Amino acid sequence: MHQFIGLVGTNSTNSTNRQLLQYMHNHFADQATIELMEIKDLPMFNKPQDRKIPAKAQAMADKIAKADGVIISTPEYDHSAPAVLMNALEWLSFHIHPFVDKPVMIIGASYGSLGTSRAQAHLRQILDSPELRARIMPSSEFLLGHSLQAFDDDGNLKDEQKAAKLSGLFDDFQTFVEITKKLSNANATTYQEVRDLDWANL
């Protein structure tokens, strides 16, 4: 059974993105283990000269490194991923590199009708950056619009079509994880390239 991290891409106490990951944690419990990970307690990234990583960020990196993959649920603010999520990814690419070649699935929930399409596109660019180099599952947007009305009292998705699509995408992600394991020939050199990046000049 796969072990996944469900990264909550917000610092909001009441978030439908957290609710979406909780739904996946419960709904797919017989297929995989999904551990929710919060980012709200991280300090603001400031590129410390002593390269000291906050204990919270290091603990997050250790769990991500051990996981088979990461599912990130992002809100959309001003057509982009929220600053708190970018802050977490900055810490998770500062002399620690748990995302190198790590399979990632991106999902998102939004109060509006469009879901989080622009935020997901933005997040893909960030995760594909030289400092992170994650492996993002292609053609796999899951956009949950009108998310305040999307769940019933038990935390299940009301829309059967949306639930079916998410199930299909989750199956695809598990396949993507297995395929990614075979794409490991350049992993060592890719990881070294990322480690060799000179943060002083970034």
PDB file of N, CA and C in Angstrom, residues 98-156:
ATOM      1  N   PRO A  98      13.542  17.293  -0.577  1.00  0.00           N
ATOM      2  CA  PRO A  98      12.695  16.096  -0.554  1.00  0.00           C
ATOM      3  C   PRO A  98      11.844  15.926  -1.805  1.00  0.00           C
ATOM      4  N   PHE A  99      11.698  16.978  -2.615  1.00  0.00           N
ATOM      5  CA  PHE A  99      10.822  16.889  -3.776  1.00  0.00           C
ATOM      6  C   PHE A  99      11.516  16.408  -5.046  1.00  0.00           C
ATOM      7  N   VAL A 100      12.829  16.244  -5.018  1.00  0.00           N
ATOM      8  CA  VAL A 100      13.531  15.819  -6.226  1.00  0.00           C
ATOM      9  C   VAL A 100      12.997  14.470  -6.702  1.00  0.00           C
ATOM     10  N   ASP A 101      12.434  14.463  -7.911  1.00  0.00           N
ATOM     11  CA  ASP A 101      11.860  13.259  -8.536  1.00  0.00           C
ATOM     12  C   ASP A 101      10.713  12.640  -7.729  1.00  0.00           C
ATOM     13  N   LYS A 102      10.125  13.406  -6.828  1.00  0.00           N
ATOM     14  CA  LYS A 102       9.007  12.909  -6.018  1.00  0.00           C
ATOM     15  C   LYS A 102       7.693  13.070  -6.807  1.00  0.00           C
ATOM     16  N   PRO A 103       6.908  12.009  -6.954  1.00  0.00           N
ATOM     17  CA  PRO A 103       5.609  12.140  -7.631  1.00  0.00           C
ATOM     18  C   PRO A 103       4.672  13.076  -6.862  1.00  0.00           C
ATOM     19  N   VAL A 104       4.058  14.000  -7.586  1.00  0.00           N
ATOM     20  CA  VAL A 104       3.155  14.984  -6.966  1.00  0.00           C
ATOM     21  C   VAL A 104       1.852  15.042  -7.752  1.00  0.00           C
ATOM     22  N   MET A 105       0.756  15.039  -7.025  1.00  0.00           N
ATOM     23  CA  MET A 105      -0.575  15.252  -7.590  1.00  0.00           C
ATOM     24  C   MET A 105      -1.104  16.567  -7.029  1.00  0.00           C
ATOM     25  N   ILE A 106      -1.630  17.431  -7.900  1.00  0.00           N
ATOM     26  CA  ILE A 106      -2.143  18.729  -7.471  1.00  0.00           C
ATOM     27  C   ILE A 106      -3.666  18.741  -7.588  1.00  0.00           C
ATOM     28  N   ILE A 107      -4.307  19.169  -6.521  1.00  0.00           N
ATOM     29  CA  ILE A 107      -5.761  19.326  -6.499  1.00  0.00           C
ATOM     30  C   ILE A 107      -6.072  20.688  -5.902  1.00  0.00           C
ATOM     31  N   GLY A 108      -7.337  21.089  -5.916  1.00  0.00           N
ATOM     32  CA  GLY A 108      -7.657  22.371  -5.310  1.00  0.00           C
ATOM     33  C   GLY A 108      -9.145  22.606  -5.189  1.00  0.00           C
ATOM     34  N   ALA A 109      -9.508  23.364  -4.167  1.00  0.00           N
ATOM     35  CA  ALA A 109     -10.904  23.719  -3.913  1.00  0.00           C
ATOM     36  C   ALA A 109     -11.022  25.233  -3.796  1.00  0.00           C
ATOM     37  N   SER A 110     -12.123  25.749  -4.338  1.00  0.00           N
ATOM     38  CA  SER A 110     -12.327  27.189  -4.341  1.00  0.00           C
ATOM     39  C   SER A 110     -13.799  27.506  -4.143  1.00  0.00           C
ATOM     40  N   TYR A 111     -14.081  28.650  -3.525  1.00  0.00           N
ATOM     41  CA  TYR A 111     -15.465  29.060  -3.324  1.00  0.00           C
ATOM     42  C   TYR A 111     -16.148  29.407  -4.644  1.00  0.00           C
ATOM     43  N   GLY A 112     -15.375  29.840  -5.648  1.00  0.00           N
ATOM     44  CA  GLY A 112     -15.934  30.259  -6.932  1.00  0.00           C
ATOM     45  C   GLY A 112     -16.204  29.095  -7.856  1.00  0.00           C
ATOM     46  N   SER A 113     -16.615  29.409  -9.077  1.00  0.00           N
ATOM     47  CA  SER A 113     -17.017  28.380 -10.039  1.00  0.00           C
ATOM     48  C   SER A 113     -15.849  27.778 -10.811  1.00  0.00           C
ATOM     49  N   LEU A 114     -14.703  28.463 -10.855  1.00  0.00           N
ATOM     50  CA  LEU A 114     -13.594  28.010 -11.698  1.00  0.00           C
ATOM     51  C   LEU A 114     -12.632  27.074 -10.986  1.00  0.00           C
ATOM     52  N   GLY A 115     -12.846  26.830  -9.706  1.00  0.00           N
ATOM     53  CA  GLY A 115     -11.896  25.984  -8.996  1.00  0.00           C
ATOM     54  C   GLY A 115     -10.586  26.724  -8.819  1.00  0.00           C
ATOM     55  N   THR A 116      -9.485  26.029  -8.973  1.00  0.00           N
ATOM     56  CA  THR A 116      -8.165  26.640  -8.736  1.00  0.00           C
ATOM     57  C   THR A 116      -7.251  26.421  -9.939  1.00  0.00           C
ATOM     58  N   SER A 117      -7.754  26.594 -11.132  1.00  0.00           N
ATOM     59  CA  SER A 117      -6.995  26.263 -12.340  1.00  0.00           C
ATOM     60  C   SER A 117      -5.726  27.101 -12.479  1.00  0.00           C
ATOM     61  N   ARG A 118      -5.832  28.400 -12.215  1.00  0.00           N
ATOM     62  CA  ARG A 118      -4.649  29.247 -12.370  1.00  0.00           C
ATOM     63  C   ARG A 118      -3.636  28.980 -11.263  1.00  0.00           C
ATOM     64  N   ALA A 119      -4.112  28.750 -10.054  1.00  0.00           N
ATOM     65  CA  ALA A 119      -3.207  28.431  -8.948  1.00  0.00           C
ATOM     66  C   ALA A 119      -2.478  27.119  -9.216  1.00  0.00           C
ATOM     67  N   GLN A 120      -3.186  26.148  -9.782  1.00  0.00           N
ATOM     68  CA  GLN A 120      -2.551  24.868 -10.080  1.00  0.00           C
ATOM     69  C   GLN A 120      -1.489  25.023 -11.161  1.00  0.00           C
ATOM     70  N   ALA A 121      -1.758  25.831 -12.177  1.00  0.00           N
ATOM     71  CA  ALA A 121      -0.764  26.079 -13.223  1.00  0.00           C
ATOM     72  C   ALA A 121       0.460  26.774 -12.634  1.00  0.00           C
ATOM     73  N   HIS A 122       0.224  27.728 -11.745  1.00  0.00           N
ATOM     74  CA  HIS A 122       1.306  28.431 -11.063  1.00  0.00           C
ATOM     75  C   HIS A 122       2.126  27.464 -10.216  1.00  0.00           C
ATOM     76  N   LEU A 123       1.446  26.602  -9.488  1.00  0.00           N
ATOM     77  CA  LEU A 123       2.129  25.647  -8.623  1.00  0.00           C
ATOM     78  C   LEU A 123       2.960  24.654  -9.431  1.00  0.00           C
ATOM     79  N   ARG A 124       2.465  24.266 -10.591  1.00  0.00           N
ATOM     80  CA  ARG A 124       3.242  23.382 -11.466  1.00  0.00           C
ATOM     81  C   ARG A 124       4.575  24.021 -11.849  1.00  0.00           C
ATOM     82  N   GLN A 125       4.548  25.305 -12.162  1.00  0.00           N
ATOM     83  CA  GLN A 125       5.783  26.006 -12.514  1.00  0.00           C
ATOM     84  C   GLN A 125       6.765  25.998 -11.348  1.00  0.00           C
ATOM     85  N   ILE A 126       6.259  26.241 -10.152  1.00  0.00           N
ATOM     86  CA  ILE A 126       7.123  26.270  -8.972  1.00  0.00           C
ATOM     87  C   ILE A 126       7.739  24.895  -8.716  1.00  0.00           C
ATOM     88  N   LEU A 127       6.907  23.861  -8.762  1.00  0.00           N
ATOM     89  CA  LEU A 127       7.394  22.504  -8.475  1.00  0.00           C
ATOM     90  C   LEU A 127       8.380  22.000  -9.527  1.00  0.00           C
ATOM     91  N   ASP A 128       8.313  22.573 -10.729  1.00  0.00           N
ATOM     92  CA  ASP A 128       9.209  22.176 -11.818  1.00  0.00           C
ATOM     93  C   ASP A 128      10.493  22.993 -11.822  1.00  0.00           C
ATOM     94  N   SER A 129      10.648  23.895 -10.858  1.00  0.00           N
ATOM     95  CA  SER A 129      11.807  24.778 -10.821  1.00  0.00           C
ATOM     96  C   SER A 129      13.087  23.991 -10.514  1.00  0.00           C
ATOM     97  N   PRO A 130      14.252  24.548 -10.853  1.00  0.00           N
ATOM     98  CA  PRO A 130      15.528  23.849 -10.609  1.00  0.00           C
ATOM     99  C   PRO A 130      15.772  23.501  -9.154  1.00  0.00           C
ATOM    100  N   GLU A 131      15.158  24.269  -8.229  1.00  0.00           N
ATOM    101  CA  GLU A 131      15.389  24.019  -6.807  1.00  0.00           C
ATOM    102  C   GLU A 131      14.509  22.911  -6.238  1.00  0.00           C
ATOM    103  N   LEU A 132      13.452  22.538  -6.948  1.00  0.00           N
ATOM    104  CA  LEU A 132      12.512  21.535  -6.441  1.00  0.00           C
ATOM    105  C   LEU A 132      12.506  20.262  -7.290  1.00  0.00           C
ATOM    106  N   ARG A 133      12.280  20.408  -8.583  1.00  0.00           N
ATOM    107  CA  ARG A 133      12.332  19.303  -9.556  1.00  0.00           C
ATOM    108  C   ARG A 133      11.470  18.105  -9.176  1.00  0.00           C
ATOM    109  N   ALA A 134      10.248  18.405  -8.789  1.00  0.00           N
ATOM    110  CA  ALA A 134       9.297  17.321  -8.534  1.00  0.00           C
ATOM    111  C   ALA A 134       8.824  16.733  -9.859  1.00  0.00           C
ATOM    112  N   ARG A 135       8.225  15.564  -9.788  1.00  0.00           N
ATOM    113  CA  ARG A 135       7.596  14.953 -10.964  1.00  0.00           C
ATOM    114  C   ARG A 135       6.084  15.120 -10.800  1.00  0.00           C
ATOM    115  N   ILE A 136       5.503  16.042 -11.560  1.00  0.00           N
ATOM    116  CA  ILE A 136       4.095  16.368 -11.411  1.00  0.00           C
ATOM    117  C   ILE A 136       3.271  15.536 -12.383  1.00  0.00           C
ATOM    118  N   MET A 137       2.230  14.884 -11.872  1.00  0.00           N
ATOM    119  CA  MET A 137       1.390  14.077 -12.752  1.00  0.00           C
ATOM    120  C   MET A 137       0.747  14.967 -13.811  1.00  0.00           C
ATOM    121  N   PRO A 138       0.918  14.647 -15.101  1.00  0.00           N
ATOM    122  CA  PRO A 138       0.404  15.510 -16.169  1.00  0.00           C
ATOM    123  C   PRO A 138      -1.094  15.333 -16.407  1.00  0.00           C
ATOM    124  N   SER A 139      -1.699  16.361 -16.997  1.00  0.00           N
ATOM    125  CA  SER A 139      -3.109  16.309 -17.434  1.00  0.00           C
ATOM    126  C   SER A 139      -4.023  15.755 -16.349  1.00  0.00           C
ATOM    127  N   SER A 140      -3.930  16.343 -15.167  1.00  0.00           N
ATOM    128  CA  SER A 140      -4.636  15.723 -14.035  1.00  0.00           C
ATOM    129  C   SER A 140      -5.303  16.729 -13.111  1.00  0.00           C
ATOM    130  N   GLU A 141      -5.729  17.862 -13.635  1.00  0.00           N
ATOM    131  CA  GLU A 141      -6.360  18.851 -12.770  1.00  0.00           C
ATOM    132  C   GLU A 141      -7.627  18.302 -12.115  1.00  0.00           C
ATOM    133  N   PHE A 142      -7.728  18.516 -10.810  1.00  0.00           N
ATOM    134  CA  PHE A 142      -9.002  18.287 -10.140  1.00  0.00           C
ATOM    135  C   PHE A 142      -9.424  19.606  -9.528  1.00  0.00           C
ATOM    136  N   LEU A 143     -10.489  20.185 -10.064  1.00  0.00           N
ATOM    137  CA  LEU A 143     -10.942  21.515  -9.687  1.00  0.00           C
ATOM    138  C   LEU A 143     -12.297  21.402  -8.985  1.00  0.00           C
ATOM    139  N   LEU A 144     -12.313  21.718  -7.712  1.00  0.00           N
ATOM    140  CA  LEU A 144     -13.560  21.658  -6.959  1.00  0.00           C
ATOM    141  C   LEU A 144     -14.070  23.078  -6.743  1.00  0.00           C
ATOM    142  N   GLY A 145     -15.033  23.498  -7.557  1.00  0.00           N
ATOM    143  CA  GLY A 145     -15.631  24.816  -7.410  1.00  0.00           C
ATOM    144  C   GLY A 145     -16.791  24.790  -6.428  1.00  0.00           C
ATOM    145  N   HIS A 146     -17.219  25.979  -6.010  1.00  0.00           N
ATOM    146  CA  HIS A 146     -18.316  26.122  -5.039  1.00  0.00           C
ATOM    147  C   HIS A 146     -18.114  25.165  -3.864  1.00  0.00           C
ATOM    148  N   SER A 147     -16.899  25.188  -3.333  1.00  0.00           N
ATOM    149  CA  SER A 147     -16.501  24.160  -2.367  1.00  0.00           C
ATOM    150  C   SER A 147     -17.236  24.254  -1.027  1.00  0.00           C
ATOM    151  N   LEU A 148     -17.793  25.405  -0.709  1.00  0.00           N
ATOM    152  CA  LEU A 148     -18.547  25.512   0.547  1.00  0.00           C
ATOM    153  C   LEU A 148     -19.807  24.648   0.534  1.00  0.00           C
ATOM    154  N   GLN A 149     -20.311  24.380  -0.653  1.00  0.00           N
ATOM    155  CA  GLN A 149     -21.515  23.556  -0.796  1.00  0.00           C
ATOM    156  C   GLN A 149     -21.190  22.138  -1.290  1.00  0.00           C
ATOM    157  N   ALA A 150     -19.901  21.800  -1.394  1.00  0.00           N
ATOM    158  CA  ALA A 150     -19.507  20.561  -2.064  1.00  0.00           C
ATOM    159  C   ALA A 150     -19.575  19.316  -1.186  1.00  0.00           C
ATOM    160  N   PHE A 151     -19.591  19.495   0.143  1.00  0.00           N
ATOM    161  CA  PHE A 151     -19.516  18.351   1.045  1.00  0.00           C
ATOM    162  C   PHE A 151     -20.803  18.210   1.858  1.00  0.00           C
ATOM    163  N   ASP A 152     -21.160  16.960   2.140  1.00  0.00           N
ATOM    164  CA  ASP A 152     -22.307  16.730   3.018  1.00  0.00           C
ATOM    165  C   ASP A 152     -21.865  16.756   4.478  1.00  0.00           C
ATOM    166  N   ASP A 153     -22.765  16.472   5.385  1.00  0.00           N
ATOM    167  CA  ASP A 153     -22.459  16.557   6.812  1.00  0.00           C
ATOM    168  C   ASP A 153     -21.429  15.528   7.263  1.00  0.00           C
ATOM    169  N   ASP A 154     -21.241  14.483   6.485  1.00  0.00           N
ATOM    170  CA  ASP A 154     -20.257  13.445   6.817  1.00  0.00           C
ATOM    171  C   ASP A 154     -18.914  13.685   6.139  1.00  0.00           C
ATOM    172  N   GLY A 155     -18.787  14.811   5.426  1.00  0.00           N
ATOM    173  CA  GLY A 155     -17.527  15.134   4.767  1.00  0.00           C
ATOM    174  C   GLY A 155     -17.325  14.475   3.428  1.00  0.00           C
ATOM    175  N   ASN A 156     -18.392  13.928   2.857  1.00  0.00           N
ATOM    176  CA  ASN A 156     -18.297  13.294   1.543  1.00  0.00           C
ATOM    177  C   ASN A 156     -18.687  14.270   0.437  1.00  0.00           C
TER     178      ASN A 156
END
